[in-house]
Amino acid sequence: MTPIRIYNTLAREKQTFTPIDPKNVRLYVCGPTVYDYAHIGNARPVVVFDMLFRLLRHVYGTDHVTYARNFTDIDDKIMLRAADEGVGIKTISKRYEKAYIADMKALNALDPTLTPRATEHLPQMIKMMQALIEKGHAYEAEGHVMFHVPSMENYGRLSRHSRDELVAGSRVEVAPYKRDPADFVLWKPSTEDQPGWASPWGRGRPGWHLECSCMIEKHMGTTIDIHAGGQDLIFPHHENEIAQSECAHGETFVNYWMHNGYLTVDGEKMSKSLGNFHTVHDLIASGENGEALRLSLLTAHYRQPVDFSLSTVREQKRRLDKWYRLTDGVEAADTVPAAVVDALSDDLNTPKALSEIDALADVATAAELKAAAQFMGLLQSSTDEWFKGDAPDGITVEEIEELIAARNQARAEKNFAESDRIRDLLTEKGIVLEDGAGATGWRKA
RNA sequence: GGCGCGAUGGCGGAGUGGCGACGCAGCGGAUUGCAAAUCCGUGUACACGAGUUCGAUUCUCGUUCGCGCCUCCA
C-alpha cells in the first residue's frame, strides 16, 4: 500500500501521513457560515476534502474515519440577514443549512460523519474560556473575553507571522479594551435585541474561532489528525484555533494542516459586481450538471488556483459523457486501480488521477475505469439516467419516440428534408439523435 | 514592507536530467443520405538570462510577469 503523503501547511512540505489511531482517523474541515447560498468557491474545499475522506476510508476502512464539518450558525452576518428579514437567526441558519446540504449532495459529496453546530456547544465554549483565563491566556474586559496573544510563546507558527509583524501590518483599529493589539475575541457581549447566551461574563455570544476548537475537543479529542479549509483561513482563523486549543489543553492540536487554493471565475476574482458570481444552487437550477461541476473542481490540484467557467463545466461534461458511453452496462471492477489510488495518495493529485482514468478509456478496461471514477465520486448514475434524465424539458419520452419513428419512416422513403426537419425539431428541444446500426437512440444534449 | 504560491502547445493540466503524459478544441480520414456517436491519423509546448552537466523544460542563481494572505472571506 502506497503511503498517503500530505502537504502540511505547518511544515511547508509534503509529509508521510501517519494517523494517531488507524482505527479512528480524525479529519475536520471548516464548514460554512449559513447566512446565504454557498458559491462555487465554497464548494471547492468540500469536494477536495470529500476526496480525501474517500481516500482515507479506502485506506483505513469505512468505519475507521471520522470526518466532521461544522455549521457556523451564530455570526454577525447571520444576525444581519435575520434583522433584514425580520426573522430569528435560526430561520436563516436552518434555511441555508438545508440548501447547503442539498447543494453538496448534488456535487456527490458524501455526508460527513459529524456536522456539529456552534450553538450546540455553548457549555464547551464557556468551559474552554474559563480554562484559558485560569491559565493566564485570556482575560475579561468590558463584557468581552479576550485571548491574550503574548501569553503564547509560539503564536503564529502556522501562518509564519510574528506578533510584531501582525501588529505592524494591522489594518483595523485596536479596540481600547485590548491589552495587546494582537489579542482576539473569544466572547463578546450582546445587546438586548441581539441573540445571546448567559455566561459568567454576562449575556453574549462567541467569537468565530472558538467554536471549532470546542467542537473538535468534544467530538474528536484534544489532538486530531487533519484539519483542513481554504487557505484564507490560515490566518487568523486556524492560527487562533491553535492558540485556543493548545493553551487550553497543553497538547498538540492538529498534526496535519491542509489548505486549498482559491477559485477564480473567468480568470477574475468572483464578485457580485463583476457579474461572475455563481452559487451552487443557481448553477444546478439553471441546468448545469452537478457531477460535471465536481469534476471541474477536481481538474486542478487543490493547492493551486482553479479557474471556473461554464465552458470548463461543459468540457468536463463531455468528458463524463465519454466515460458513461464506455461503461454502459459494465459492472465496476472490485478494486480501484492502483495508479489512481497512488496519484491521490500523493497529496491528492486529482489531475493525475483523472488522467489515469482517461488512460483506462478502452473497452478492455472499462470496468477499471468505472471503479476508479466511482471512487472519485463520479459516474454515480446509470448511463441511461445520465443521458436521458428523469424527464427531458418540454417534451415527453413518448413524443420523442413518436418523432423518431416518423423520422425513420421518412428516411426509409428517402425523404431527407422531412427527416432533417424532425431532427432539427428535436435539437431545439435539446434532444440529440444517434442513428445506430439497428435503431435510433437519443440523449439530452 | 512581511509571509507564501505560480509561469508547460489554442485551452486545461501531469511529469521527467536524455525517448513530445492525458483531456478538450482544431485539422485530415473511415463510417453516415447528412449528422451525431465511434474509430484511425494529426502538434518544432515547457516565461527570460546565466550557471552546473556529455546533455536541462526538469537542478542552482538572477530577472520579468501573475496571484494569494497580513484580523469579513473557502
Short mmCIF file of C-alpha atoms (C1' of nucleotides) in Angstrom, two decimals:
data_model
loop_
_atom_site.label_atom_id
_atom_site.label_comp_id
_atom_site.label_asym_id
_atom_site.label_seq_id
_atom_site.Cartn_x
_atom_site.Cartn_y
_atom_site.Cartn_z
CA MET A 1 0.00 0.00 0.00
CA THR A 2 1.38 3.36 -1.03
CA PRO A 3 1.54 5.65 1.98
CA ILE A 4 -0.54 8.81 1.86
CA ARG A 5 1.57 11.93 1.54
CA ILE A 6 0.15 15.24 2.60
CA TYR A 7 1.47 18.76 2.17
CA ASN A 8 1.37 20.05 5.73
CA THR A 9 0.98 23.82 5.88
CA LEU A 10 2.64 23.79 9.28
CA ALA A 11 5.83 22.26 7.87
CA ARG A 12 5.53 23.70 4.36
CA GLU A 13 6.39 20.33 2.88
CA LYS A 14 4.90 17.02 1.91
CA GLN A 15 4.94 14.53 4.75
CA THR A 16 4.02 10.88 5.04
CA PHE A 17 0.67 10.65 6.79
CA THR A 18 0.71 8.64 9.99
CA PRO A 19 -2.58 8.62 11.89
CA ILE A 20 -2.71 8.79 15.66
CA ASP A 21 -5.02 5.79 15.64
CA PRO A 22 -5.56 3.87 12.39
CA LYS A 23 -8.84 2.64 13.82
CA ASN A 24 -10.07 6.21 14.17
CA VAL A 25 -8.60 8.67 11.71
CA ARG A 26 -9.93 12.13 12.50
CA LEU A 27 -10.50 14.81 9.86
CA TYR A 28 -12.08 18.20 10.49
CA VAL A 29 -12.97 20.66 7.75
CA CYS A 30 -14.20 24.17 8.43
CA GLY A 31 -17.75 24.38 7.19
CA PRO A 32 -19.94 27.27 6.12
CA THR A 33 -21.42 30.20 7.97
CA VAL A 34 -25.02 29.65 6.98
CA TYR A 35 -26.27 33.11 6.06
CA ASP A 36 -26.62 32.68 2.27
CA TYR A 37 -26.28 30.13 -0.51
CA ALA A 38 -22.84 28.59 -0.95
CA HIS A 39 -20.97 29.77 -4.01
CA ILE A 40 -18.85 27.60 -6.24
CA GLY A 41 -15.70 28.73 -4.41
CA ASN A 42 -17.17 27.50 -1.15
CA ALA A 43 -17.71 24.16 -2.83
CA ARG A 44 -14.05 23.64 -3.63
CA PRO A 45 -12.88 22.60 -0.15
CA VAL A 46 -15.98 20.43 0.19
CA VAL A 47 -15.24 18.50 -2.99
CA VAL A 48 -11.50 18.35 -2.45
CA PHE A 49 -11.67 17.13 1.12
CA ASP A 50 -14.52 14.79 0.25
CA MET A 51 -11.94 13.17 -1.99
CA LEU A 52 -9.59 13.00 0.97
CA PHE A 53 -12.34 11.45 3.08
CA ARG A 54 -12.92 8.82 0.39
CA LEU A 55 -9.21 8.09 0.19
CA LEU A 56 -8.84 7.75 3.96
CA ARG A 57 -11.83 5.41 4.09
CA HIS A 58 -10.31 3.38 1.27
CA VAL A 59 -7.01 3.03 3.10
CA TYR A 60 -8.14 2.74 6.73
CA GLY A 61 -11.61 1.30 6.29
CA THR A 62 -15.00 2.92 6.02
CA ASP A 63 -15.70 2.68 9.75
CA HIS A 64 -12.30 3.94 10.80
CA VAL A 65 -12.52 7.53 9.65
CA THR A 66 -14.35 10.32 11.45
CA TYR A 67 -14.98 13.36 9.31
CA ALA A 68 -16.52 16.43 10.90
CA ARG A 69 -17.68 19.52 9.05
CA ASN A 70 -19.32 22.19 11.14
CA PHE A 71 -22.09 24.68 10.57
CA THR A 72 -21.40 28.14 11.95
CA ASP A 73 -24.92 29.11 12.95
CA ILE A 74 -24.15 32.15 15.09
CA ASP A 75 -22.39 35.04 13.44
CA ASP A 76 -22.91 38.73 12.78
CA LYS A 77 -23.65 38.08 9.11
CA ILE A 78 -26.48 35.74 10.12
CA MET A 79 -27.76 38.32 12.59
CA LEU A 80 -27.72 40.99 9.89
CA ARG A 81 -29.64 38.82 7.49
CA ALA A 82 -32.17 37.89 10.15
CA ALA A 83 -32.69 41.53 11.06
CA ASP A 84 -33.20 42.39 7.38
CA GLU A 85 -35.91 39.81 7.04
CA GLY A 86 -37.36 40.39 10.49
CA VAL A 87 -36.93 36.76 11.49
CA GLY A 88 -34.87 34.89 14.08
CA ILE A 89 -31.34 33.70 13.33
CA LYS A 90 -32.48 30.10 13.43
CA THR A 91 -34.81 30.71 10.49
CA ILE A 92 -31.85 31.93 8.45
CA SER A 93 -29.34 29.34 9.58
CA LYS A 94 -31.72 26.41 9.11
CA ARG A 95 -32.77 27.60 5.65
CA TYR A 96 -29.21 27.86 4.35
CA GLU A 97 -28.02 24.79 6.16
CA LYS A 98 -30.67 22.82 4.32
CA ALA A 99 -29.71 24.40 1.00
CA TYR A 100 -26.04 23.68 1.68
CA ILE A 101 -26.68 20.02 2.35
CA ALA A 102 -28.70 19.70 -0.85
CA ASP A 103 -26.09 21.56 -2.92
CA MET A 104 -23.18 19.49 -1.67
CA LYS A 105 -25.15 16.33 -2.32
CA ALA A 106 -25.60 17.50 -5.91
CA LEU A 107 -21.79 17.63 -6.10
CA ASN A 108 -21.66 13.99 -4.96
CA ALA A 109 -20.00 14.89 -1.67
CA LEU A 110 -20.52 12.23 0.95
CA ASP A 111 -22.19 13.26 4.17
CA PRO A 112 -19.59 13.91 6.86
CA THR A 113 -19.68 11.64 9.87
CA LEU A 114 -20.49 14.59 12.10
CA THR A 115 -21.98 18.02 11.42
CA PRO A 116 -21.74 19.91 14.72
CA ARG A 117 -23.27 23.37 15.15
CA ALA A 118 -21.77 26.25 17.09
CA THR A 119 -24.95 26.98 19.03
CA GLU A 120 -24.96 23.43 20.36
CA HIS A 121 -21.61 23.91 22.08
CA LEU A 122 -22.03 26.87 24.39
CA PRO A 123 -21.17 24.86 27.56
CA GLN A 124 -17.90 23.67 25.98
CA MET A 125 -17.04 27.21 24.94
CA ILE A 126 -17.60 28.59 28.41
CA LYS A 127 -15.51 25.81 29.90
CA MET A 128 -12.67 26.46 27.49
CA MET A 129 -12.70 30.18 28.20
CA GLN A 130 -12.61 29.52 31.92
CA ALA A 131 -9.63 27.23 31.43
CA LEU A 132 -7.85 29.86 29.33
CA ILE A 133 -8.50 32.56 31.92
CA GLU A 134 -7.24 30.30 34.73
CA LYS A 135 -4.04 29.61 32.85
CA GLY A 136 -3.46 33.27 32.15
CA HIS A 137 -4.10 33.07 28.41
CA ALA A 138 -7.32 35.05 28.44
CA TYR A 139 -8.91 37.89 30.33
CA GLU A 140 -12.23 39.61 30.74
CA ALA A 141 -12.65 43.21 29.64
CA GLU A 142 -15.89 45.18 29.31
CA GLY A 143 -18.04 42.09 28.88
CA HIS A 144 -15.59 40.56 26.40
CA VAL A 145 -13.33 37.64 26.91
CA MET A 146 -10.10 38.19 25.03
CA PHE A 147 -7.30 35.78 24.15
CA HIS A 148 -4.00 37.33 25.16
CA VAL A 149 -1.65 36.63 22.28
CA PRO A 150 1.67 37.48 24.04
CA SER A 151 0.83 34.77 26.59
CA MET A 152 1.54 32.14 23.94
CA GLU A 153 5.18 31.77 23.14
CA ASN A 154 4.99 30.32 19.64
CA TYR A 155 1.86 32.07 18.42
CA GLY A 156 1.91 32.50 14.66
CA ARG A 157 3.79 29.41 13.61
CA LEU A 158 1.15 28.20 11.17
CA SER A 159 0.96 31.44 9.21
CA ARG A 160 4.59 32.32 9.98
CA HIS A 161 3.64 35.70 11.26
CA SER A 162 5.24 37.09 14.37
CA ARG A 163 3.05 39.04 16.73
CA ASP A 164 5.06 42.18 15.97
CA GLU A 165 4.50 41.85 12.24
CA LEU A 166 0.82 41.38 12.79
CA VAL A 167 0.56 44.47 14.89
CA ALA A 168 2.62 46.47 12.41
CA GLY A 169 0.60 45.31 9.43
CA SER A 170 -2.75 45.57 11.12
CA ARG A 171 -5.46 47.27 9.12
CA VAL A 172 -8.02 47.51 11.85
CA GLU A 173 -8.33 49.86 14.73
CA VAL A 174 -7.32 48.46 18.06
CA ALA A 175 -10.22 48.21 20.46
CA PRO A 176 -9.47 50.09 23.71
CA TYR A 177 -10.17 47.08 25.91
CA LYS A 178 -7.38 45.02 24.33
CA ARG A 179 -4.29 44.56 26.47
CA ASP A 180 -2.31 43.85 23.34
CA PRO A 181 -3.19 44.92 19.79
CA ALA A 182 -2.93 41.31 18.60
CA ASP A 183 -5.43 39.97 21.14
CA PHE A 184 -8.57 38.46 19.67
CA VAL A 185 -12.13 37.94 20.86
CA LEU A 186 -13.35 34.71 22.42
CA TRP A 187 -16.64 36.12 23.67
CA LYS A 188 -18.44 39.36 23.06
CA PRO A 189 -21.43 40.95 24.78
CA SER A 190 -24.86 41.02 23.14
CA THR A 191 -27.36 43.83 23.47
CA GLU A 192 -30.97 43.10 24.48
CA ASP A 193 -32.12 42.69 20.89
CA GLN A 194 -29.17 40.54 19.79
CA PRO A 195 -29.01 36.77 20.17
CA GLY A 196 -27.07 35.82 23.25
CA TRP A 197 -26.37 33.19 25.86
CA ALA A 198 -25.79 33.51 29.58
CA SER A 199 -22.17 33.29 30.67
CA PRO A 200 -20.04 34.13 33.70
CA TRP A 201 -19.17 37.35 31.86
CA GLY A 202 -22.72 38.33 31.11
CA ARG A 203 -25.05 37.64 28.23
CA GLY A 204 -23.15 37.39 24.99
CA ARG A 205 -22.08 35.29 22.04
CA PRO A 206 -18.93 33.51 20.94
CA GLY A 207 -16.23 34.80 18.65
CA TRP A 208 -15.74 32.95 15.41
CA HIS A 209 -12.66 30.89 16.23
CA LEU A 210 -13.84 29.40 19.49
CA GLU A 211 -16.46 27.08 18.07
CA CYS A 212 -14.09 24.93 16.03
CA SER A 213 -11.76 24.40 18.97
CA CYS A 214 -14.66 23.34 21.16
CA MET A 215 -16.40 21.13 18.64
CA ILE A 216 -13.17 19.32 17.93
CA GLU A 217 -12.49 18.89 21.63
CA LYS A 218 -15.93 17.48 22.27
CA HIS A 219 -16.27 15.13 19.32
CA MET A 220 -12.73 14.20 18.36
CA GLY A 221 -10.43 14.82 21.31
CA THR A 222 -7.60 17.18 22.12
CA THR A 223 -5.43 16.13 19.17
CA ILE A 224 -6.72 15.28 15.70
CA ASP A 225 -5.02 14.08 12.56
CA ILE A 226 -6.04 16.51 9.85
CA HIS A 227 -7.64 19.92 9.88
CA ALA A 228 -8.46 21.47 6.54
CA GLY A 229 -10.00 24.51 4.93
CA GLY A 230 -9.42 27.31 2.49
CA GLN A 231 -6.01 28.93 2.53
CA ASP A 232 -7.53 32.22 3.60
CA LEU A 233 -8.32 30.54 6.91
CA ILE A 234 -4.65 30.01 7.77
CA PHE A 235 -4.72 33.43 9.35
CA PRO A 236 -6.41 34.34 11.55
CA HIS A 237 -8.88 31.50 11.94
CA HIS A 238 -6.65 28.46 12.17
CA GLU A 239 -3.87 30.31 13.93
CA ASN A 240 -6.31 31.30 16.62
CA GLU A 241 -7.82 27.84 16.87
CA ILE A 242 -4.32 26.54 17.60
CA ALA A 243 -3.83 29.22 20.24
CA GLN A 244 -7.10 28.41 21.99
CA SER A 245 -6.83 24.64 21.92
CA GLU A 246 -3.14 24.29 22.69
CA CYS A 247 -3.21 26.82 25.50
CA ALA A 248 -6.31 25.21 26.97
CA HIS A 249 -5.02 21.65 26.71
CA GLY A 250 -1.28 21.90 26.64
CA GLU A 251 -1.23 19.41 23.79
CA THR A 252 -0.72 19.49 20.03
CA PHE A 253 -4.00 20.42 18.41
CA VAL A 254 -3.58 19.14 14.86
CA ASN A 255 -0.89 17.01 13.22
CA TYR A 256 -1.53 17.90 9.57
CA TRP A 257 -2.95 21.15 8.25
CA MET A 258 -4.23 21.24 4.68
CA HIS A 259 -5.36 24.33 2.80
CA ASN A 260 -6.94 24.58 -0.62
CA GLY A 261 -6.25 27.39 -3.05
CA TYR A 262 -8.68 29.92 -4.38
CA LEU A 263 -11.10 29.69 -7.22
CA THR A 264 -11.40 32.40 -9.83
CA VAL A 265 -14.16 32.77 -12.38
CA ASP A 266 -13.18 33.52 -15.96
CA GLY A 267 -9.78 34.50 -14.63
CA GLU A 268 -11.10 37.07 -12.20
CA LYS A 269 -12.00 37.10 -8.57
CA MET A 270 -15.63 36.16 -8.17
CA SER A 271 -17.76 39.09 -7.14
CA LYS A 272 -21.32 40.21 -7.46
CA SER A 273 -20.31 43.48 -9.13
CA LEU A 274 -18.43 41.68 -11.91
CA GLY A 275 -21.49 39.56 -12.61
CA ASN A 276 -19.47 36.36 -12.34
CA PHE A 277 -20.86 35.26 -9.02
CA HIS A 278 -22.14 31.68 -9.12
CA THR A 279 -23.91 29.93 -6.30
CA VAL A 280 -24.09 26.16 -6.49
CA HIS A 281 -27.84 26.48 -6.05
CA ASP A 282 -28.19 28.67 -9.16
CA LEU A 283 -25.81 26.59 -11.25
CA ILE A 284 -27.80 23.44 -10.56
CA ALA A 285 -31.13 25.23 -11.03
CA SER A 286 -30.00 26.56 -14.41
CA GLY A 287 -29.26 23.04 -15.59
CA GLU A 288 -25.54 22.65 -15.01
CA ASN A 289 -24.68 19.10 -14.10
CA GLY A 290 -23.53 18.53 -10.52
CA GLU A 291 -21.14 15.78 -11.47
CA ALA A 292 -19.56 17.98 -14.14
CA LEU A 293 -19.23 20.74 -11.55
CA ARG A 294 -17.50 18.31 -9.22
CA LEU A 295 -15.15 17.17 -11.97
CA SER A 296 -14.39 20.78 -12.88
CA LEU A 297 -13.29 21.45 -9.32
CA LEU A 298 -11.02 18.41 -9.40
CA THR A 299 -9.21 19.25 -12.66
CA ALA A 300 -6.67 21.40 -10.82
CA HIS A 301 -4.54 20.32 -7.89
CA TYR A 302 -6.18 21.51 -4.68
CA ARG A 303 -3.33 23.79 -3.61
CA GLN A 304 -3.26 25.57 -6.96
CA PRO A 305 -5.72 28.22 -8.04
CA VAL A 306 -8.52 26.85 -10.20
CA ASP A 307 -10.33 28.88 -12.78
CA PHE A 308 -14.01 28.19 -13.02
CA SER A 309 -16.03 28.89 -16.12
CA LEU A 310 -19.14 27.49 -17.71
CA SER A 311 -17.08 26.38 -20.71
CA THR A 312 -14.93 24.29 -18.36
CA VAL A 313 -18.03 22.69 -16.91
CA ARG A 314 -19.31 21.84 -20.39
CA GLU A 315 -15.93 20.45 -21.34
CA GLN A 316 -15.89 18.21 -18.29
CA LYS A 317 -19.47 17.20 -19.03
CA ARG A 318 -18.30 15.89 -22.40
CA ARG A 319 -15.50 14.03 -20.70
CA LEU A 320 -18.08 12.36 -18.47
CA ASP A 321 -20.31 11.65 -21.48
CA LYS A 322 -17.46 9.68 -22.95
CA TRP A 323 -16.91 7.70 -19.77
CA TYR A 324 -20.63 6.99 -19.43
CA ARG A 325 -20.84 5.70 -23.01
CA LEU A 326 -17.88 3.46 -22.46
CA THR A 327 -19.19 1.99 -19.20
CA ASP A 328 -22.77 1.46 -20.35
CA GLY A 329 -23.81 -1.91 -18.94
CA VAL A 330 -20.38 -2.50 -17.49
CA GLU A 331 -20.01 -3.67 -13.90
CA ALA A 332 -17.39 -1.75 -11.94
CA ALA A 333 -14.26 -3.71 -11.08
CA ASP A 334 -13.90 -4.88 -7.49
CA THR A 335 -10.72 -2.95 -6.83
CA VAL A 336 -9.82 0.61 -7.57
CA PRO A 337 -6.86 0.74 -10.00
CA ALA A 338 -3.59 1.30 -8.13
CA ALA A 339 -2.48 4.11 -10.45
CA VAL A 340 -5.47 6.18 -9.38
CA VAL A 341 -5.06 5.46 -5.67
CA ASP A 342 -1.35 6.23 -5.96
CA ALA A 343 -1.99 9.56 -7.63
CA LEU A 344 -4.47 10.54 -4.95
CA SER A 345 -2.16 9.32 -2.22
CA ASP A 346 0.42 11.79 -3.43
CA ASP A 347 -1.05 14.86 -1.77
CA LEU A 348 -4.39 14.41 -3.54
CA ASN A 349 -3.12 14.75 -7.07
CA THR A 350 -6.55 14.73 -8.68
CA PRO A 351 -5.41 15.92 -12.16
CA LYS A 352 -3.05 12.96 -12.29
CA ALA A 353 -5.72 10.60 -11.04
CA LEU A 354 -8.14 11.84 -13.71
CA SER A 355 -5.59 11.34 -16.45
CA GLU A 356 -5.02 7.81 -15.16
CA ILE A 357 -8.75 7.28 -15.57
CA ASP A 358 -8.53 8.56 -19.13
CA ALA A 359 -5.78 6.06 -19.73
CA LEU A 360 -8.34 3.35 -18.94
CA ALA A 361 -10.77 4.65 -21.55
CA ASP A 362 -10.91 1.46 -23.58
CA VAL A 363 -13.48 -1.32 -23.76
CA ALA A 364 -10.91 -3.72 -22.33
CA THR A 365 -10.51 -1.61 -19.17
CA ALA A 366 -13.98 -0.10 -18.86
CA ALA A 367 -14.64 -1.95 -15.59
CA GLU A 368 -11.49 -0.47 -14.07
CA LEU A 369 -12.39 2.96 -15.35
CA LYS A 370 -15.79 2.71 -13.74
CA ALA A 371 -14.34 1.63 -10.39
CA ALA A 372 -11.83 4.46 -10.44
CA ALA A 373 -14.35 7.11 -11.45
CA GLN A 374 -16.83 5.96 -8.84
CA PHE A 375 -14.09 6.10 -6.24
CA MET A 376 -13.67 9.74 -7.13
CA GLY A 377 -17.37 10.41 -6.74
CA LEU A 378 -18.04 10.32 -10.47
CA LEU A 379 -20.19 8.02 -12.63
CA GLN A 380 -22.72 7.87 -9.83
CA SER A 381 -25.67 7.45 -12.20
CA SER A 382 -26.51 4.76 -14.69
CA THR A 383 -25.65 5.56 -18.29
CA ASP A 384 -29.33 5.67 -19.13
CA GLU A 385 -30.13 8.16 -16.36
CA TRP A 386 -27.14 10.26 -17.33
CA PHE A 387 -28.15 10.70 -20.96
CA LYS A 388 -31.91 10.67 -20.66
CA GLY A 389 -32.53 12.04 -17.20
CA ASP A 390 -35.80 11.78 -15.34
CA ALA A 391 -37.73 13.91 -17.77
CA PRO A 392 -36.43 15.98 -20.68
CA ASP A 393 -37.62 19.57 -20.68
CA GLY A 394 -40.72 20.41 -22.69
CA ILE A 395 -41.17 17.04 -24.34
CA THR A 396 -42.16 13.60 -23.19
CA VAL A 397 -40.32 10.38 -23.88
CA GLU A 398 -43.37 9.16 -25.81
CA GLU A 399 -43.30 12.22 -28.05
CA ILE A 400 -39.60 11.72 -28.68
CA GLU A 401 -40.16 8.12 -29.65
CA GLU A 402 -43.06 9.02 -31.96
CA LEU A 403 -40.92 11.62 -33.69
CA ILE A 404 -38.07 9.15 -34.08
CA ALA A 405 -40.47 6.65 -35.65
CA ALA A 406 -41.81 9.31 -38.03
CA ARG A 407 -38.29 10.31 -38.93
CA ASN A 408 -37.23 6.76 -39.62
CA GLN A 409 -40.31 6.35 -41.84
CA ALA A 410 -39.22 9.45 -43.77
CA ARG A 411 -35.68 8.14 -44.01
CA ALA A 412 -36.92 4.84 -45.36
CA GLU A 413 -38.74 6.81 -48.04
CA LYS A 414 -35.59 8.82 -48.71
CA ASN A 415 -37.50 11.94 -47.68
CA PHE A 416 -34.46 13.52 -46.09
CA ALA A 417 -35.92 17.00 -45.98
CA GLU A 418 -38.61 15.68 -43.66
CA SER A 419 -36.23 13.57 -41.58
CA ASP A 420 -33.87 16.51 -41.11
CA ARG A 421 -36.80 18.72 -40.17
CA ILE A 422 -37.74 16.30 -37.39
CA ARG A 423 -34.18 16.09 -36.17
CA ASP A 424 -33.90 19.88 -36.08
CA LEU A 425 -37.14 20.00 -34.13
CA LEU A 426 -35.70 17.65 -31.53
CA THR A 427 -32.40 19.53 -31.47
CA GLU A 428 -34.32 22.62 -30.50
CA LYS A 429 -35.75 20.67 -27.57
CA GLY A 430 -32.24 19.70 -26.54
CA ILE A 431 -32.50 16.16 -27.83
CA VAL A 432 -29.66 14.67 -29.85
CA LEU A 433 -30.32 11.68 -32.10
CA GLU A 434 -27.82 8.97 -32.78
CA ASP A 435 -28.52 6.62 -35.66
CA GLY A 436 -27.10 3.27 -34.66
CA ALA A 437 -26.73 0.12 -36.67
CA GLY A 438 -30.19 -1.19 -35.85
CA ALA A 439 -32.12 1.56 -34.12
CA THR A 440 -32.01 5.28 -33.47
CA GLY A 441 -31.05 6.31 -29.95
CA TRP A 442 -31.44 9.68 -28.28
CA ARG A 443 -29.98 11.67 -25.43
CA LYS A 444 -30.20 15.05 -23.82
CA ALA A 445 -27.63 17.48 -25.20
"C1'" G B 1 7.05 46.05 3.67
"C1'" G B 2 6.34 40.70 5.68
"C1'" C B 3 4.81 35.54 4.51
"C1'" G B 4 3.68 32.23 0.53
"C1'" C B 5 2.45 30.34 -4.45
"C1'" G B 6 2.95 30.09 -9.62
"C1'" A B 7 4.74 30.66 -15.15
"C1'" U B 8 4.32 23.84 -19.84
"C1'" G B 9 1.18 23.58 -27.03
"C1'" G B 10 -5.47 27.22 -28.87
"C1'" C B 11 -7.43 25.95 -23.65
"C1'" G B 12 -6.97 22.81 -19.18
"C1'" G B 13 -3.11 20.08 -16.99
"C1'" A B 14 0.61 15.83 -15.36
"C1'" G B 15 5.56 14.71 -15.39
"C1'" U B 16 10.70 13.93 -16.23
"C1'" G B 17 18.42 15.25 -16.09
"C1'" G B 18 18.33 12.37 -22.28
"C1'" C B 19 12.62 8.77 -25.83
"C1'" G B 20 6.58 15.18 -27.17
"C1'" A B 21 1.51 12.01 -20.34
"C1'" C B 22 -3.50 12.92 -20.77
"C1'" G B 23 -8.24 15.56 -21.74
"C1'" C B 24 -11.00 19.33 -24.58
"C1'" A B 25 -10.92 22.08 -29.02
"C1'" G B 26 -8.88 22.13 -34.17
"C1'" C B 27 -7.40 19.60 -38.71
"C1'" G B 28 -7.36 15.03 -42.21
"C1'" G B 29 -9.57 10.20 -42.99
"C1'" A B 30 -13.06 5.90 -42.10
"C1'" U B 31 -18.24 5.39 -41.14
"C1'" U B 32 -23.15 8.03 -42.16
"C1'" G B 33 -28.38 10.00 -47.02
"C1'" C B 34 -26.45 14.22 -43.98
"C1'" A B 35 -25.31 14.49 -38.95
"C1'" A B 36 -24.33 12.58 -34.04
"C1'" A B 37 -21.51 8.89 -31.69
"C1'" U B 38 -17.32 5.84 -32.59
"C1'" C B 39 -12.53 4.50 -34.73
"C1'" C B 40 -7.69 5.84 -37.16
"C1'" G B 41 -4.23 9.70 -38.04
"C1'" U B 42 -2.51 14.64 -36.84
"C1'" G B 43 1.16 19.35 -32.70
"C1'" U B 44 9.46 22.03 -33.92
"C1'" A B 45 4.94 23.40 -25.54
"C1'" C B 46 7.89 23.78 -21.27
"C1'" A B 47 8.44 32.90 -19.30
"C1'" C B 48 13.54 35.21 -19.92
"C1'" G B 49 19.07 35.30 -18.81
"C1'" A B 50 23.19 32.95 -16.86
"C1'" G B 51 25.38 28.60 -14.40
"C1'" U B 52 26.12 23.10 -13.29
"C1'" U B 53 26.19 18.93 -16.89
"C1'" C B 54 28.17 14.90 -22.25
"C1'" G B 55 23.02 16.64 -22.20
"C1'" A B 56 18.01 20.95 -18.65
"C1'" U B 57 11.50 22.00 -19.69
"C1'" U B 58 13.36 19.19 -15.29
"C1'" C B 59 18.86 21.19 -10.74
"C1'" U B 60 21.20 26.32 -8.99
"C1'" C B 61 21.23 31.69 -9.14
"C1'" G B 62 19.17 36.02 -11.11
"C1'" U B 63 15.32 38.77 -13.98
"C1'" U B 64 10.42 39.66 -15.57
"C1'" C B 65 5.37 38.85 -15.14
"C1'" G B 66 0.98 36.99 -12.50
"C1'" C B 67 -1.62 35.59 -7.96
"C1'" G B 68 -2.98 34.89 -2.62
"C1'" C B 69 -2.76 36.21 2.67
"C1'" C B 70 -1.18 40.02 6.52
"C1'" U B 71 -7.57 40.10 11.97
"C1'" C B 72 -15.12 39.87 6.70
"C1'" C B 73 -13.66 35.77 3.38
"C1'" A B 74 -13.42 28.54 1.19
#
